[in-house]
Tab-separated table of C-alpha atoms in Angstrom:
chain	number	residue	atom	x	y	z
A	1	UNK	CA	15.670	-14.585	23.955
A	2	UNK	CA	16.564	-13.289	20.383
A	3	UNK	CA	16.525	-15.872	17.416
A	4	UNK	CA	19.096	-17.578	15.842
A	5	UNK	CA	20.253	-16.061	11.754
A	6	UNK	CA	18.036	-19.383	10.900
A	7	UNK	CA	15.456	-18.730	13.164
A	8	UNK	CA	14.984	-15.340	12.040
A	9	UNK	CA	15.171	-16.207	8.265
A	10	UNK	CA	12.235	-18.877	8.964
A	11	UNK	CA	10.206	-16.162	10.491
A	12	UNK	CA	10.790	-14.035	7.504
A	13	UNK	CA	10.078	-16.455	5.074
A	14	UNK	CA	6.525	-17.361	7.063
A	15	UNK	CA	5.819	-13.485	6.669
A	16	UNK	CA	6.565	-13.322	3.178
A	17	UNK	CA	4.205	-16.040	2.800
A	18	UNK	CA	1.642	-15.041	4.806
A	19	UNK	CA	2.215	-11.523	3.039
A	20	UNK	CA	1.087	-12.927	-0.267
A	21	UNK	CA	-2.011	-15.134	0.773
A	22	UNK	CA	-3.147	-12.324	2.900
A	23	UNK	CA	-3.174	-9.670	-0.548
A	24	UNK	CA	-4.251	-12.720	-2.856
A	25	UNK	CA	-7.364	-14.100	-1.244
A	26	UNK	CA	-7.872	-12.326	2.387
A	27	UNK	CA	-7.413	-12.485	5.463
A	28	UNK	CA	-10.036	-14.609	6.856
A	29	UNK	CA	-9.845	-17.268	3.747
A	30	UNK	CA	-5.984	-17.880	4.686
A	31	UNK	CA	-5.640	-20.254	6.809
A	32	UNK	CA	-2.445	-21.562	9.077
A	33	UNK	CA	-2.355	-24.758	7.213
A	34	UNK	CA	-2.024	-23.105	4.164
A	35	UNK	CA	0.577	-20.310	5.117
A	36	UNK	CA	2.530	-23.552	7.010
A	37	UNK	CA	2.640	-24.876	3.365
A	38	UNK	CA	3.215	-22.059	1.410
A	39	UNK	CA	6.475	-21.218	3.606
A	40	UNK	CA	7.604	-24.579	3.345
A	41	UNK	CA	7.624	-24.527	7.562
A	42	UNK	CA	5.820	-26.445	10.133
A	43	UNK	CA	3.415	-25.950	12.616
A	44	UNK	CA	5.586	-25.890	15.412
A	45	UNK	CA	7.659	-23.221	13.982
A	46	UNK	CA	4.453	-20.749	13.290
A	47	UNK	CA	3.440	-20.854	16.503
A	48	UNK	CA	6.916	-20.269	18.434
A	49	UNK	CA	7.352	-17.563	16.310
A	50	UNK	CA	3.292	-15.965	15.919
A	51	UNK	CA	1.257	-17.864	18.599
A	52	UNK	CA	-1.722	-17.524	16.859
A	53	UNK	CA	-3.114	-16.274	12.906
A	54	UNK	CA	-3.821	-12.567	14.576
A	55	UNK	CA	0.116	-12.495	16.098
A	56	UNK	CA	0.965	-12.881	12.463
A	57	UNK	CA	-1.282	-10.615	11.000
A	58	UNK	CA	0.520	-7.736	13.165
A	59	UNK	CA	3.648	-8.858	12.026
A	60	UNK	CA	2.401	-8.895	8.367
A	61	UNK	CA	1.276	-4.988	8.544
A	62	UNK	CA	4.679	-4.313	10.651
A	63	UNK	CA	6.922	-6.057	7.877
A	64	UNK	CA	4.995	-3.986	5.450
A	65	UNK	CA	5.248	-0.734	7.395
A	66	UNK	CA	8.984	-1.035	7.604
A	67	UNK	CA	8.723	-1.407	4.162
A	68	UNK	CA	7.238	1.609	3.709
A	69	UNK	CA	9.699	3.562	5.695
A	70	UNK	CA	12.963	2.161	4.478
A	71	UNK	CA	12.322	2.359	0.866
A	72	UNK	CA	12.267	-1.634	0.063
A	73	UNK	CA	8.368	-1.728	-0.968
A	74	UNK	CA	6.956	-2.183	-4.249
A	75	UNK	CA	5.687	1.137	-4.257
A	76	UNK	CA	8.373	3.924	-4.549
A	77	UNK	CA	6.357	6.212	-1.221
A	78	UNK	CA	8.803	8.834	-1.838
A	79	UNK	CA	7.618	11.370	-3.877
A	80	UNK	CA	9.794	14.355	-5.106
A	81	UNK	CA	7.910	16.019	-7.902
A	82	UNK	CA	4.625	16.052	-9.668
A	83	UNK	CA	5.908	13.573	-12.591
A	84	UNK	CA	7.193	11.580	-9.411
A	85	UNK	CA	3.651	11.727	-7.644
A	86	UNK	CA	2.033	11.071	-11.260
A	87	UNK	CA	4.286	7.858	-11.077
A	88	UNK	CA	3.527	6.993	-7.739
A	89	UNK	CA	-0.144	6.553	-9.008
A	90	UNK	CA	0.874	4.970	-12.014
A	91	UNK	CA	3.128	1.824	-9.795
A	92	UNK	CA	-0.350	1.183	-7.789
A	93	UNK	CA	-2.144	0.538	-10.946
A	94	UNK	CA	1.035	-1.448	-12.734
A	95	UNK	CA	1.411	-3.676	-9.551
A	96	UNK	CA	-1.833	-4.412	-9.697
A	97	UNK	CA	-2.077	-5.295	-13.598
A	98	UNK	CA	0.900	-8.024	-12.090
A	99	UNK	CA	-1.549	-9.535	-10.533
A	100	UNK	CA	-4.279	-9.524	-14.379
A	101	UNK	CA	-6.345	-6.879	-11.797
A	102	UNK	CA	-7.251	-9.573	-9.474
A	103	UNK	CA	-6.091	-7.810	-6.426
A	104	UNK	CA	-6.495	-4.909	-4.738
A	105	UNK	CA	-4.201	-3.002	-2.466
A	106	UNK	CA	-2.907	-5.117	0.713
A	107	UNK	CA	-3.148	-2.556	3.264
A	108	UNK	CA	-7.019	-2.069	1.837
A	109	UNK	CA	-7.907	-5.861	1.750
A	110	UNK	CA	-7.182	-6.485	5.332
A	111	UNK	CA	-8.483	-2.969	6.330
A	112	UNK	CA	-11.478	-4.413	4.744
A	113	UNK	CA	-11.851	-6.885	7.467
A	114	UNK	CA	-10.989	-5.848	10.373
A	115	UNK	CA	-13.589	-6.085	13.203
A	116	UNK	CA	-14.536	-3.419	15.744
A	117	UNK	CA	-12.739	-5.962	17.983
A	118	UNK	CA	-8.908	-6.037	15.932
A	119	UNK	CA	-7.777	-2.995	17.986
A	120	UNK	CA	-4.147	-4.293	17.499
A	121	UNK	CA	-4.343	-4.369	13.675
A	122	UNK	CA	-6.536	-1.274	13.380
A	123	UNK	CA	-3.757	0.518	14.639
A	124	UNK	CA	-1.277	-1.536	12.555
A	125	UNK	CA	-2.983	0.330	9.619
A	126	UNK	CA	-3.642	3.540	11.646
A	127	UNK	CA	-0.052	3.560	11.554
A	128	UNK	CA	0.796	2.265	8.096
A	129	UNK	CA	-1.599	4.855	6.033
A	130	UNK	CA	-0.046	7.806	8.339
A	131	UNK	CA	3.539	6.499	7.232
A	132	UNK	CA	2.258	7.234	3.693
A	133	UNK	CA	0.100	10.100	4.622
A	134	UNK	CA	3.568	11.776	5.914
A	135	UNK	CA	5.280	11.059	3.192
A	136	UNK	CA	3.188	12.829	0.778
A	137	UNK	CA	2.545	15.540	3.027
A	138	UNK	CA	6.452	16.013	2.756
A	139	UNK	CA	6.384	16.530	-0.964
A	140	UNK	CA	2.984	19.447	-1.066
A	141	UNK	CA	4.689	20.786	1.799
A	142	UNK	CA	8.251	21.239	0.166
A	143	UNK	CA	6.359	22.242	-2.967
A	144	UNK	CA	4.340	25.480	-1.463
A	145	UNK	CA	7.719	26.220	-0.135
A	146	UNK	CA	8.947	26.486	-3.747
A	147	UNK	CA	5.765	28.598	-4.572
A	148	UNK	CA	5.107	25.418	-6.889
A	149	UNK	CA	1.587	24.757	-5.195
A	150	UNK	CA	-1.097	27.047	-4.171
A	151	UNK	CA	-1.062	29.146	-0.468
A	152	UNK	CA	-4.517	28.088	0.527
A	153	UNK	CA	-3.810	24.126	-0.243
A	154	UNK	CA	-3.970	22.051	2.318
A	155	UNK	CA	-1.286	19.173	2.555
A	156	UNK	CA	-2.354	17.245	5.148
A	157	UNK	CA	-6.060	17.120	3.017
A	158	UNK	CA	-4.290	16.461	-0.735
A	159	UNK	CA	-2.085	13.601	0.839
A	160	UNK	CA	-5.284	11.938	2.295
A	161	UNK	CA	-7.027	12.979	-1.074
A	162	UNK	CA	-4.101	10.745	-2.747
A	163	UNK	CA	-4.249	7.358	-0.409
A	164	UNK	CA	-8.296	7.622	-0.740
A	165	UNK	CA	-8.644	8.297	-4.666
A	166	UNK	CA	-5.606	5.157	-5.140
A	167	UNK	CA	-7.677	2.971	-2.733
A	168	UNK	CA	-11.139	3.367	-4.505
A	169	UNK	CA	-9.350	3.294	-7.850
A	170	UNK	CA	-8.071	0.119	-6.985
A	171	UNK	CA	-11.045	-1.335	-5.354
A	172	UNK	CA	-12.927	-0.880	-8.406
A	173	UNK	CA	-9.965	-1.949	-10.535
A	174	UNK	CA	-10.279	-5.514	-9.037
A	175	UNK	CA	-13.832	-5.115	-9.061
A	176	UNK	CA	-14.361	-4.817	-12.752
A	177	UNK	CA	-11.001	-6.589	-13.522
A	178	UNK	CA	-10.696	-3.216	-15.731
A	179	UNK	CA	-6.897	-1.532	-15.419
A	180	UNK	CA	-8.904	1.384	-17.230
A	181	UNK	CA	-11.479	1.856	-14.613
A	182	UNK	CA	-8.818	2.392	-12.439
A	183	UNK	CA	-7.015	4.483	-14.867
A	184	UNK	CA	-9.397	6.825	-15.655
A	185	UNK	CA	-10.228	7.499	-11.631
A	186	UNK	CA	-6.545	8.427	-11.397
A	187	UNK	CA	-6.667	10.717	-14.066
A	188	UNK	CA	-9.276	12.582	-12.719
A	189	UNK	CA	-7.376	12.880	-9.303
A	190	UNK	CA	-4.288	14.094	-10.822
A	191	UNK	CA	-6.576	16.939	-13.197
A	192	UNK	CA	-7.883	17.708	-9.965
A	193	UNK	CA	-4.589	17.938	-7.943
A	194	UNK	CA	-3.022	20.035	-10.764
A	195	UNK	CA	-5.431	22.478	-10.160
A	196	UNK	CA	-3.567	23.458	-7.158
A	197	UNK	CA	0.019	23.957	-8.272
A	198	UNK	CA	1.925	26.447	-10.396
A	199	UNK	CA	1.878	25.592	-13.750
A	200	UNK	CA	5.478	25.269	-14.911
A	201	UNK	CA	5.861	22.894	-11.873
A	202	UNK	CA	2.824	20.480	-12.945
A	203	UNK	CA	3.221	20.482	-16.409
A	204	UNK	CA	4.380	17.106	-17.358
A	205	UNK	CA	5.277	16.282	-21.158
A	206	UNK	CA	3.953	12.827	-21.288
A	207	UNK	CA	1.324	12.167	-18.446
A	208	UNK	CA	2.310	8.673	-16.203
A	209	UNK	CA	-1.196	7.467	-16.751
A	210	UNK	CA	-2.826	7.424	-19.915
A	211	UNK	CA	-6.426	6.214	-19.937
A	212	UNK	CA	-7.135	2.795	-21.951
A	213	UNK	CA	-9.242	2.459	-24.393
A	214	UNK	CA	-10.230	-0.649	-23.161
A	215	UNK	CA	-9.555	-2.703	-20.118
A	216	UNK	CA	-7.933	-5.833	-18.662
């Protein structure tokens, strides 16, 4: 039976919710209560629409996979040149300086803690880091077919290279509380990613990321 406009926009705005407690203090610390509360909801309406905490979970990671796919996340995933790839780095490390480098990335928090048992949301994120994956694969894969990037670099390995390097950099971000930390990891990434393109195509005039002198 599909939902009514209302019923839909109640289920969105329990998402939304959820979305945020999830990425602010975890998965396992957020509890229905709170995410009841926070949507200004009730109880009955959570579980019509989730059944239990784990039924919303896998709509969390959907929401934010659709996200990714239609262009409406904080993170601009499409990536159409090497200043645009420097600034896809550079939004990780400015959304999380929102947040005074308290948080991490959301996909990497509940990764995080996942069981061997969450089989449902272990592919949730399966799915979620191959959306990005494919979307920087896209760009090194349009950019060897300029001759902007090098004929023995591997796209499929420098997108993964990408999501890993903005993952630890952020971990370690939240860790320290440092924006500089995190900074200075994704300088080192982009040096290294450089390395494989032409260099009229990766020569930017004011890098996206400049490392801090000192951090948050």
């Amino acid at each position: 039976m599909k939902s009514s406009p209302k019923g839909e926009s109640t289920k969105l705005r329990i998402i939304r919710a959820a979305a945020d407690l999830f990425h602010r203090q975890g998965l396992l610390a957020t509890s229905p209560d709170e995410i009841v509360e926070a949507s200004a909801s009730g109880k009955g309406q959570f579980y019509h629409y989730f059944k239990n905490k784990e039924g919303l979970i896998h709509e969390v990671l959907l929401y934010h996979l659709q996200a990714i796919r239609d262009g409406t996340a904080p993170i601009r995933y499409e990536v159409e040149s090497w200043a645009g790839l420097e600034a896809w780095f550079s939004a990780h490390i400015e959304l999380q300086k929102q947040f005074h480098m308290a948080r991490g990335c959301p996909f990497g928090t509940a990764a995080n803690e996942i069981t061997e048992d969450d089989e449902l949301l272990r592919q949730d994120l399966v799915a979620i880091f191959a959306a990005i994956e494919q979307k920087l694969v896209a760009f090194f894969a349009r950019e060897k077919a300029h001759g902007n990037l090098a004929d023995d670099a591997d796209e499929s390995g420098l997108a993964r290279f990408c999501i890993a390097t903005i993952q630890g950099a952020m971990l370690l971000g939240k860790v320290t509380r440092s924006s500089a930390v995190a900074e200075a990891v994704v300088a080192e990434a982009l040096a290294h990613l450089r390395r494989y393109g032409r260099a009229a195509a990766v020569q930017s005039p004011k890098p996206a990321i400049e490392v801090a002198k000192g951090g948050r």
